[in-house]
PDB file of C-alpha atoms in Angstrom:
ATOM      1  CA  MET T   8      47.159 -18.707  40.646  1.00 58.00           C
ATOM      2  CA  SER T   9      45.154 -16.256  38.540  1.00 86.00           C
ATOM      3  CA  PHE T  10      46.069 -12.644  37.819  1.00 92.00           C
ATOM      4  CA  ALA T  11      43.904 -10.314  39.932  1.00 93.00           C
ATOM      5  CA  GLY T  12      44.767  -7.029  38.235  1.00 95.00           C
ATOM      6  CA  THR T  13      45.488  -3.737  39.953  1.00 95.00           C
ATOM      7  CA  ALA T  14      43.474  -1.489  42.223  1.00 96.00           C
ATOM      8  CA  ARG T  15      41.575   1.228  40.399  1.00 97.00           C
ATOM      9  CA  PRO T  16      42.895   4.715  41.206  1.00 96.00           C
ATOM     10  CA  ARG T  17      40.159   7.097  42.276  1.00 95.00           C
ATOM     11  CA  PRO T  18      38.832   8.804  39.135  1.00 92.00           C
ATOM     12  CA  ARG T  19      39.406  12.554  39.099  1.00 95.00           C
ATOM     13  CA  TRP T  20      37.247  15.197  37.449  1.00 95.00           C
ATOM     14  CA  TYR T  21      39.960  15.889  34.851  1.00 95.00           C
ATOM     15  CA  HIS T  22      40.465  12.238  33.819  1.00 97.00           C
ATOM     16  CA  ALA T  23      38.995  10.701  30.667  1.00 96.00           C
ATOM     17  CA  GLN T  24      36.881   7.592  30.203  1.00 97.00           C
ATOM     18  CA  THR T  25      36.112   5.443  27.188  1.00 97.00           C
ATOM     19  CA  ASP T  26      34.722   2.073  26.218  1.00 98.00           C
ATOM     20  CA  LEU T  27      36.919   0.114  23.839  1.00 98.00           C
ATOM     21  CA  ASP T  28      35.101  -2.124  21.377  1.00 98.00           C
ATOM     22  CA  ASP T  29      36.631  -4.842  19.177  1.00 98.00           C
ATOM     23  CA  PHE T  30      39.892  -4.513  21.112  1.00 98.00           C
ATOM     24  CA  ALA T  31      42.943  -6.494  19.967  1.00 98.00           C
ATOM     25  CA  ILE T  32      46.633  -6.674  20.908  1.00 98.00           C
ATOM     26  CA  ILE T  33      48.685  -7.875  17.921  1.00 98.00           C
ATOM     27  CA  SER T  34      52.195  -8.623  19.183  1.00 98.00           C
ATOM     28  CA  TYR T  35      55.483  -9.280  17.406  1.00 98.00           C
ATOM     29  CA  ARG T  36      58.691 -10.754  18.700  1.00 98.00           C
ATOM     30  CA  VAL T  37      61.659  -8.449  18.037  1.00 98.00           C
ATOM     31  CA  ASP T  38      65.367  -8.295  18.720  1.00 98.00           C
ATOM     32  CA  ALA T  39      65.993  -6.595  22.063  1.00 98.00           C
ATOM     33  CA  ASP T  40      69.116  -4.771  20.853  1.00 98.00           C
ATOM     34  CA  ALA T  41      67.285  -3.398  17.811  1.00 98.00           C
ATOM     35  CA  LEU T  42      64.471  -2.185  20.073  1.00 98.00           C
ATOM     36  CA  ALA T  43      66.894  -0.625  22.550  1.00 98.00           C
ATOM     37  CA  ARG T  44      68.225   1.687  19.836  1.00 97.00           C
ATOM     38  CA  HIS T  45      64.838   3.451  19.745  1.00 98.00           C
ATOM     39  CA  LEU T  46      64.595   4.045  23.510  1.00 97.00           C
ATOM     40  CA  PRO T  47      65.850   6.996  25.579  1.00 95.00           C
ATOM     41  CA  ASN T  48      68.425   6.690  28.328  1.00 93.00           C
ATOM     42  CA  GLY T  49      67.016   4.920  31.365  1.00 94.00           C
ATOM     43  CA  PHE T  50      64.651   2.763  29.282  1.00 97.00           C
ATOM     44  CA  THR T  51      65.362  -0.924  28.708  1.00 97.00           C
ATOM     45  CA  PRO T  52      63.479  -3.476  26.585  1.00 98.00           C
ATOM     46  CA  MET T  53      61.648  -6.060  28.653  1.00 97.00           C
ATOM     47  CA  THR T  54      63.236  -9.372  27.681  1.00 97.00           C
ATOM     48  CA  LEU T  55      61.574 -12.773  27.557  1.00 97.00           C
ATOM     49  CA  ASP T  56      63.002 -16.253  27.220  1.00 97.00           C
ATOM     50  CA  PHE T  57      61.515 -17.648  24.020  1.00 97.00           C
ATOM     51  CA  ALA T  58      61.913 -21.263  22.998  1.00 95.00           C
ATOM     52  CA  ASP T  59      64.867 -20.431  20.737  1.00 93.00           C
ATOM     53  CA  GLY T  60      66.445 -17.640  22.774  1.00 96.00           C
ATOM     54  CA  PRO T  61      65.842 -14.231  24.358  1.00 97.00           C
ATOM     55  CA  GLY T  62      63.923 -11.400  22.737  1.00 98.00           C
ATOM     56  CA  SER T  63      61.390  -8.644  23.294  1.00 98.00           C
ATOM     57  CA  LEU T  64      57.861  -7.795  22.182  1.00 98.00           C
ATOM     58  CA  VAL T  65      56.114  -4.888  20.510  1.00 98.00           C
ATOM     59  CA  SER T  66      52.371  -4.597  19.890  1.00 98.00           C
ATOM     60  CA  ALA T  67      49.880  -2.810  17.703  1.00 98.00           C
ATOM     61  CA  VAL T  68      46.843  -2.253  19.935  1.00 98.00           C
ATOM     62  CA  ALA T  69      43.746  -1.527  17.864  1.00 98.00           C
ATOM     63  CA  PHE T  70      40.186  -0.759  18.955  1.00 98.00           C
ATOM     64  CA  ARG T  71      37.159   1.468  18.454  1.00 98.00           C
ATOM     65  CA  ASP T  72      36.671   4.187  21.050  1.00 98.00           C
ATOM     66  CA  ARG T  73      33.026   4.492  22.044  1.00 97.00           C
ATOM     67  CA  ASP T  74      31.980   7.608  23.951  1.00 97.00           C
ATOM     68  CA  PHE T  75      35.477   8.836  24.766  1.00 97.00           C
ATOM     69  CA  HIS T  76      34.958  11.860  27.004  1.00 96.00           C
ATOM     70  CA  PHE T  77      36.528  13.881  29.768  1.00 94.00           C
ATOM     71  CA  ARG T  78      34.780  13.386  33.087  1.00 95.00           C
ATOM     72  CA  PHE T  79      34.122  17.112  33.447  1.00 94.00           C
ATOM     73  CA  LEU T  80      32.373  17.142  30.036  1.00 92.00           C
ATOM     74  CA  PRO T  81      30.377  13.889  29.782  1.00 92.00           C
ATOM     75  CA  GLN T  82      27.947  15.284  27.220  1.00 91.00           C
ATOM     76  CA  VAL T  83      30.709  15.587  24.597  1.00 91.00           C
ATOM     77  CA  GLY T  84      31.903  12.135  23.558  1.00 95.00           C
ATOM     78  CA  ILE T  85      33.574  10.821  20.425  1.00 96.00           C
ATOM     79  CA  ASP T  86      33.523   7.493  18.607  1.00 98.00           C
ATOM     80  CA  CYS T  87      36.444   6.545  16.370  1.00 98.00           C
ATOM     81  CA  GLY T  88      39.112   3.979  15.565  1.00 98.00           C
ATOM     82  CA  GLN T  89      42.529   4.056  17.217  1.00 98.00           C
ATOM     83  CA  ILE T  90      45.835   2.164  16.969  1.00 98.00           C
ATOM     84  CA  ASN T  91      48.605   2.441  19.569  1.00 98.00           C
ATOM     85  CA  TYR T  92      52.085   1.215  18.644  1.00 98.00           C
ATOM     86  CA  ARG T  93      53.988   0.200  21.761  1.00 98.00           C
ATOM     87  CA  ALA T  94      56.959  -1.728  23.122  1.00 98.00           C
ATOM     88  CA  TYR T  95      57.241  -3.429  26.514  1.00 98.00           C
ATOM     89  CA  VAL T  96      59.968  -1.788  28.576  1.00 98.00           C
ATOM     90  CA  THR T  97      61.192  -0.865  32.002  1.00 96.00           C
ATOM     91  CA  ALA T  98      61.936   2.761  32.876  1.00 94.00           C
ATOM     92  CA  ASN T  99      64.500   2.957  35.657  1.00 84.00           C
ATOM     93  CA  GLY T 100      63.297  -0.466  36.772  1.00 84.00           C
ATOM     94  CA  ARG T 101      59.566   0.313  36.487  1.00 90.00           C
ATOM     95  CA  PRO T 102      57.576  -1.817  33.979  1.00 95.00           C
ATOM     96  CA  GLY T 103      55.387  -0.198  31.353  1.00 97.00           C
ATOM     97  CA  VAL T 104      55.212   0.549  27.634  1.00 98.00           C
ATOM     98  CA  TRP T 105      57.012   2.895  25.285  1.00 98.00           C
ATOM     99  CA  PHE T 106      54.692   4.427  22.680  1.00 98.00           C
ATOM    100  CA  PHE T 107      56.159   4.901  19.217  1.00 98.00           C
ATOM    101  CA  GLY T 108      52.977   6.647  18.124  1.00 97.00           C
ATOM    102  CA  THR T 109      49.211   6.549  17.796  1.00 98.00           C
ATOM    103  CA  SER T 110      46.827   6.742  14.834  1.00 98.00           C
ATOM    104  CA  LEU T 111      43.394   8.234  15.489  1.00 98.00           C
ATOM    105  CA  ASP T 112      40.480   8.553  13.084  1.00 98.00           C
ATOM    106  CA  HIS T 113      39.130  11.871  14.402  1.00 97.00           C
ATOM    107  CA  PRO T 114      39.972  15.609  14.233  1.00 96.00           C
ATOM    108  CA  VAL T 115      40.381  15.648  18.040  1.00 94.00           C
ATOM    109  CA  VAL T 116      43.866  14.233  17.344  1.00 96.00           C
ATOM    110  CA  LEU T 117      44.970  17.890  17.346  1.00 94.00           C
ATOM    111  CA  ILE T 118      44.601  18.018  21.161  1.00 92.00           C
ATOM    112  CA  PRO T 119      47.198  15.347  22.022  1.00 94.00           C
ATOM    113  CA  GLN T 120      49.392  16.520  19.134  1.00 95.00           C
ATOM    114  CA  HIS T 121      49.650  20.189  20.007  1.00 93.00           C
ATOM    115  CA  LEU T 122      48.502  20.536  23.616  1.00 93.00           C
ATOM    116  CA  TRP T 123      50.440  17.562  25.028  1.00 94.00           C
ATOM    117  CA  GLY T 124      53.139  17.104  22.371  1.00 95.00           C
ATOM    118  CA  MET T 125      52.220  13.462  21.736  1.00 96.00           C
ATOM    119  CA  PRO T 126      53.320  11.541  18.596  1.00 97.00           C
ATOM    120  CA  TRP T 127      49.783  11.117  17.251  1.00 96.00           C
ATOM    121  CA  ARG T 128      48.583  11.329  13.669  1.00 96.00           C
ATOM    122  CA  ARG T 129      45.244  11.206  11.936  1.00 97.00           C
ATOM    123  CA  ASP T 130      44.472   8.170   9.807  1.00 97.00           C
ATOM    124  CA  ARG T 131      41.443   6.407   8.377  1.00 97.00           C
ATOM    125  CA  ILE T 132      40.803   3.331  10.532  1.00 98.00           C
ATOM    126  CA  ARG T 133      38.220   0.615  10.029  1.00 98.00           C
ATOM    127  CA  ILE T 134      37.872  -2.140  12.629  1.00 98.00           C
ATOM    128  CA  GLY T 135      35.205  -4.813  12.630  1.00 97.00           C
ATOM    129  CA  ALA T 136      34.561  -8.164  14.240  1.00 98.00           C
ATOM    130  CA  ASP T 137      32.135 -11.064  14.157  1.00 98.00           C
ATOM    131  CA  TRP T 138      32.288 -12.397  17.707  1.00 98.00           C
ATOM    132  CA  THR T 139      29.537 -15.004  17.218  1.00 97.00           C
ATOM    133  CA  GLY T 140      31.013 -16.721  14.169  1.00 95.00           C
ATOM    134  CA  SER T 141      32.538 -20.183  14.216  1.00 94.00           C
ATOM    135  CA  PRO T 142      35.320 -19.217  14.350  1.00 97.00           C
ATOM    136  CA  ALA T 143      35.059 -15.569  15.375  1.00 98.00           C
ATOM    137  CA  HIS T 144      36.761 -13.094  13.024  1.00 98.00           C
ATOM    138  CA  TRP T 145      38.467  -9.733  13.579  1.00 98.00           C
ATOM    139  CA  ARG T 146      39.621  -7.299  10.885  1.00 98.00           C
ATOM    140  CA  LEU T 147      41.600  -4.046  10.668  1.00 98.00           C
ATOM    141  CA  ASP T 148      42.112  -1.770   7.659  1.00 98.00           C
ATOM    142  CA  ALA T 149      44.017   1.435   8.408  1.00 97.00           C
ATOM    143  CA  GLY T 150      45.993   3.024   5.598  1.00 89.00           C
ATOM    144  CA  ASP T 151      49.063   0.840   5.120  1.00 93.00           C
ATOM    145  CA  ALA T 152      48.285  -1.251   8.227  1.00 97.00           C
ATOM    146  CA  ARG T 153      46.030  -4.257   8.033  1.00 98.00           C
ATOM    147  CA  CYS T 154      45.209  -7.445   9.883  1.00 98.00           C
ATOM    148  CA  GLU T 155      42.726 -10.254   9.484  1.00 98.00           C
ATOM    149  CA  ALA T 156      42.479 -12.870  12.227  1.00 98.00           C
ATOM    150  CA  GLU T 157      40.274 -15.713  13.383  1.00 98.00           C
ATOM    151  CA  GLU T 158      39.778 -17.297  16.783  1.00 98.00           C
ATOM    152  CA  LEU T 159      41.740 -20.399  17.699  1.00 98.00           C
ATOM    153  CA  PRO T 160      39.699 -23.541  18.370  1.00 96.00           C
ATOM    154  CA  GLU T 161      40.739 -23.379  22.047  1.00 94.00           C
ATOM    155  CA  PRO T 162      42.946 -21.152  24.225  1.00 93.00           C
ATOM    156  CA  PRO T 163      46.647 -22.029  23.982  1.00 93.00           C
ATOM    157  CA  ALA T 164      48.268 -23.883  26.852  1.00 90.00           C
ATOM    158  CA  THR T 165      51.230 -21.481  26.617  1.00 92.00           C
ATOM    159  CA  LEU T 166      52.401 -18.348  24.835  1.00 96.00           C
ATOM    160  CA  ASP T 167      56.050 -18.539  23.851  1.00 97.00           C
ATOM    161  CA  GLY T 168      58.154 -16.525  26.287  1.00 97.00           C
ATOM    162  CA  PHE T 169      55.691 -16.610  29.185  1.00 96.00           C
ATOM    163  CA  THR T 170      55.323 -18.999  32.107  1.00 95.00           C
ATOM    164  CA  GLY T 171      51.527 -19.181  31.956  1.00 93.00           C
ATOM    165  CA  GLU T 172      48.311 -17.187  31.583  1.00 94.00           C
ATOM    166  CA  PRO T 173      48.802 -15.057  34.736  1.00 94.00           C
ATOM    167  CA  ASP T 174      52.231 -14.048  33.397  1.00 95.00           C
ATOM    168  CA  TRP T 175      51.053 -12.930  29.954  1.00 95.00           C
ATOM    169  CA  LEU T 176      47.927 -11.275  31.361  1.00 95.00           C
ATOM    170  CA  GLU T 177      50.063  -9.168  33.675  1.00 96.00           C
ATOM    171  CA  ARG T 178      52.917  -8.292  31.340  1.00 95.00           C
ATOM    172  CA  LEU T 179      51.234  -8.210  27.927  1.00 96.00           C
ATOM    173  CA  THR T 180      47.726  -6.915  28.667  1.00 96.00           C
ATOM    174  CA  HIS T 181      48.089  -4.926  31.878  1.00 96.00           C
ATOM    175  CA  PRO T 182      50.854  -2.288  31.716  1.00 95.00           C
ATOM    176  CA  MET T 183      49.506   0.781  33.513  1.00 95.00           C
ATOM    177  CA  ASP T 184      52.242   3.323  32.731  1.00 96.00           C
ATOM    178  CA  GLY T 185      53.269   4.607  29.325  1.00 97.00           C
ATOM    179  CA  TRP T 186      56.000   6.904  28.045  1.00 98.00           C
ATOM    180  CA  TYR T 187      56.502   8.651  24.726  1.00 98.00           C
ATOM    181  CA  ARG T 188      58.830  11.061  22.937  1.00 97.00           C
ATOM    182  CA  ARG T 189      57.313  14.529  23.029  1.00 96.00           C
ATOM    183  CA  ARG T 190      57.302  16.642  19.890  1.00 91.00           C
ATOM    184  CA  ASP T 191      59.733  19.009  21.634  1.00 92.00           C
ATOM    185  CA  GLY T 192      62.206  16.165  22.196  1.00 93.00           C
ATOM    186  CA  GLY T 193      61.451  15.504  25.867  1.00 95.00           C
ATOM    187  CA  VAL T 194      59.709  12.474  27.356  1.00 97.00           C
ATOM    188  CA  GLY T 195      56.083  12.438  28.459  1.00 97.00           C
ATOM    189  CA  VAL T 196      54.311   9.976  30.742  1.00 96.00           C
ATOM    190  CA  TYR T 197      50.737   9.039  31.529  1.00 93.00           C
ATOM    191  CA  SER T 198      48.828   6.166  33.083  1.00 96.00           C
ATOM    192  CA  ILE T 199      45.611   4.223  32.523  1.00 97.00           C
ATOM    193  CA  TRP T 200      43.479   1.650  34.306  1.00 98.00           C
ATOM    194  CA  HIS T 201      41.207  -1.131  33.101  1.00 97.00           C
ATOM    195  CA  PRO T 202      39.877  -4.341  34.603  1.00 97.00           C
ATOM    196  CA  VAL T 203      41.661  -7.610  33.946  1.00 97.00           C
ATOM    197  CA  MET T 204      41.239  -8.713  30.350  1.00 96.00           C
ATOM    198  CA  ARG T 205      39.433 -11.946  29.605  1.00 95.00           C
ATOM    199  CA  PRO T 206      40.909 -12.310  26.149  1.00 96.00           C
ATOM    200  CA  ARG T 207      39.980 -14.510  23.266  1.00 97.00           C
ATOM    201  CA  TYR T 208      42.925 -15.986  21.419  1.00 98.00           C
ATOM    202  CA  LEU T 209      43.232 -15.359  17.703  1.00 98.00           C
ATOM    203  CA  THR T 210      45.650 -16.268  14.939  1.00 98.00           C
ATOM    204  CA  ALA T 211      46.545 -14.026  12.009  1.00 98.00           C
ATOM    205  CA  LEU T 212      45.369 -14.951   8.515  1.00 98.00           C
ATOM    206  CA  SER T 213      47.308 -11.904   7.292  1.00 97.00           C
ATOM    207  CA  ALA T 214      48.941  -8.956   9.025  1.00 98.00           C
ATOM    208  CA  ARG T 215      51.067  -5.951   8.082  1.00 98.00           C
ATOM    209  CA  PHE T 216      52.204  -3.081  10.311  1.00 98.00           C
ATOM    210  CA  PRO T 217      54.677  -0.877   8.411  1.00 98.00           C
ATOM    211  CA  VAL T 218      55.296   1.305  11.490  1.00 98.00           C
ATOM    212  CA  PHE T 219      57.350  -1.536  12.963  1.00 98.00           C
ATOM    213  CA  GLU T 220      58.929  -2.274   9.571  1.00 98.00           C
ATOM    214  CA  ARG T 221      60.172   1.315   9.220  1.00 98.00           C
ATOM    215  CA  LEU T 222      61.725   1.035  12.687  1.00 98.00           C
ATOM    216  CA  GLY T 223      63.665  -2.011  11.486  1.00 98.00           C
ATOM    217  CA  LEU T 224      62.018  -4.290  14.059  1.00 98.00           C
ATOM    218  CA  ILE T 225      60.140  -6.648  11.716  1.00 98.00           C
ATOM    219  CA  THR T 226      59.887  -7.339   7.996  1.00 98.00           C
ATOM    220  CA  ALA T 227      56.828  -7.380   5.767  1.00 96.00           C
ATOM    221  CA  ASP T 228      56.488 -11.152   6.107  1.00 96.00           C
ATOM    222  CA  THR T 229      56.986 -11.391   9.885  1.00 98.00           C
ATOM    223  CA  ALA T 230      54.090 -13.281  11.489  1.00 97.00           C
ATOM    224  CA  PRO T 231      52.606 -12.054  14.784  1.00 98.00           C
ATOM    225  CA  HIS T 232      53.695 -13.760  17.981  1.00 98.00           C
ATOM    226  CA  SER T 233      50.130 -13.640  19.332  1.00 98.00           C
ATOM    227  CA  ILE T 234      46.779 -11.874  19.092  1.00 98.00           C
ATOM    228  CA  LEU T 235      44.673 -11.327  22.215  1.00 98.00           C
ATOM    229  CA  ALA T 236      41.241  -9.807  21.661  1.00 98.00           C
ATOM    230  CA  GLN T 237      38.187  -8.779  23.639  1.00 98.00           C
ATOM    231  CA  ARG T 238      34.783  -7.569  22.504  1.00 98.00           C
ATOM    232  CA  HIS T 239      34.512  -4.752  25.047  1.00 98.00           C
ATOM    233  CA  LEU T 240      36.837  -3.224  27.639  1.00 98.00           C
ATOM    234  CA  PRO T 241      36.251  -0.082  29.774  1.00 97.00           C
ATOM    235  CA  PHE T 242      39.213   2.275  30.254  1.00 97.00           C
ATOM    236  CA  ASP T 243      40.204   5.133  32.531  1.00 98.00           C
ATOM    237  CA  ILE T 244      42.829   7.501  31.110  1.00 97.00           C
ATOM    238  CA  HIS T 245      44.576   9.649  33.689  1.00 97.00           C
ATOM    239  CA  THR T 246      44.821  12.845  31.695  1.00 95.00           C
ATOM    240  CA  PRO T 247      46.635  15.101  31.232  1.00 95.00           C
ATOM    241  CA  PRO T 248      50.026  13.522  30.471  1.00 95.00           C
ATOM    242  CA  ARG T 249      53.015  14.915  32.342  1.00 94.00           C
ATOM    243  CA  ARG T 250      56.617  15.640  31.485  1.00 93.00           C
ATOM    244  CA  LEU T 251      58.930  12.972  32.818  1.00 87.00           C
TER     245      LEU T 251
END
């Protein structure tokens, strides 16, 4: 059985839209107890049964926004790099992702920072890909974060911790709800929608994400669990975020 995705909520005039280019989800296996220490009450790490025992996952999700705009102002769009740092969790039994923070390569970062209290920061981000190479290559250079990856010769039969492609498509690529720690100490929530990913499967030649290192979740030499990438992916963002 294939994963069919979720129904698209009706876009509202105050929502945002963007096209994500050179999109990649770089995931790391982490200790569930270590992850739990960074989550608020009511939030629980999503656990998976890996080959050598249980654990959880976090991901750096990197892409280039193309024509990000609010629906009520389509003539004003921005293009820039972005990295979201997230963990897979349940909030009072509801699946989604917890956002540790976001890096954005654009001055508009001031809007989510100060208007919505989101843990965003400005950073220089360069993302590029050669999708027609043999193998295809993907590269990220963003301050102290970096990743270089190439496409696997063929899609993997399994990803450790998942029962099959429909399972990892649903849980790893398709969380619709996200929560974050507001700058005032509260919790914020927002949702997104995108069509089902048709990812290409990459392996890391090198990777370093100090955000996760500073949280004590990985070390400098930890290798990614998996890298799922796609050349282009349209997104709806259901702005504005709300207080939980």
